[in-house]
Coordinates of C-alpha atoms in Angstrom, one line a residue:
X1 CA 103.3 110.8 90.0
X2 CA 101.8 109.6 86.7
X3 CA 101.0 106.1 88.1
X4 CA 99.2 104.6 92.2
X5 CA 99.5 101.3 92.4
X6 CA 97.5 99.9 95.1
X7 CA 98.2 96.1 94.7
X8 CA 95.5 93.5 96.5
X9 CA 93.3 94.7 99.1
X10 CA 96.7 96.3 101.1
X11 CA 95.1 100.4 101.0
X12 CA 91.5 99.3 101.5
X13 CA 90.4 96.2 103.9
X14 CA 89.3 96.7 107.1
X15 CA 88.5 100.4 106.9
X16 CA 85.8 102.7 107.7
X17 CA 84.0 104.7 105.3
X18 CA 86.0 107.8 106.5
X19 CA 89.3 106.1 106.2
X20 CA 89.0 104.6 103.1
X21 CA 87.5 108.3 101.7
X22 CA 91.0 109.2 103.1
X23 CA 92.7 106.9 101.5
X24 CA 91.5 107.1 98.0
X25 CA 92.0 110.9 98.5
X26 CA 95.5 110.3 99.0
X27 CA 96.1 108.4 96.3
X28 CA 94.2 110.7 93.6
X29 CA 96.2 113.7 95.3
X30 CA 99.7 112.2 94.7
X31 CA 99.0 111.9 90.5
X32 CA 99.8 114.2 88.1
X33 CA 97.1 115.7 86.1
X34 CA 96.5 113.0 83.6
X35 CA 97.6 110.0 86.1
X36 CA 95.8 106.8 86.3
X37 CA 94.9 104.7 89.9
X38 CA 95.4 101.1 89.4
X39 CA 93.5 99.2 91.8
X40 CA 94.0 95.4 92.2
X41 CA 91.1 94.2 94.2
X42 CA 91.0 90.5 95.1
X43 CA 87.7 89.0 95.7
X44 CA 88.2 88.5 99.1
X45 CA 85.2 87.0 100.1
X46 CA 85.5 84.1 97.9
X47 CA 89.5 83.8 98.8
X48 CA 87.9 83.2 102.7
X49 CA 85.1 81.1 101.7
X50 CA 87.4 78.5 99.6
X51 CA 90.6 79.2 101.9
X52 CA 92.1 79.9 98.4
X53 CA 95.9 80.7 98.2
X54 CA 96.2 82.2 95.2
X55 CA 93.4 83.2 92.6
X56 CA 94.1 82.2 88.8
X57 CA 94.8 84.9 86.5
X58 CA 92.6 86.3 84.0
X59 CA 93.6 87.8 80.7
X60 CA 92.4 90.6 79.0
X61 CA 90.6 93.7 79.4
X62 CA 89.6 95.3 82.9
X63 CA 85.9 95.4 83.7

């Protein structure tokens, strides 16, 4: 594949160091050489905190 998408916090919540190792793993073995991993990682701490429903969007570049 020449593009993972791993959309919110779906692949990665809840897991253990060894399963999220795994995880990742995964989805860096199913790219083609010259691939890119897109990770969309919510702040979920501040989603619980304000029980927000939806976060605003924020243009422009990743960080």
């Amino acid at each position: 594949m020449h593009l993972v998408n791993c959309g919110g916090n779906a692949g990665l919540i809840g897991r253990s160091q060894a399963e999220l190792e795994q995880v990742l793993s995964r989805m860096f073995d199913a790219l083609a050489p010259g691939g890119h991993l897109v990770l969309n990682m919510d702040n979920l701490a501040k989603v619980v905190r304000r029980k927000l429903r939806f976060l605003p969007l924020r243009p422009g570049p990743a960080r």
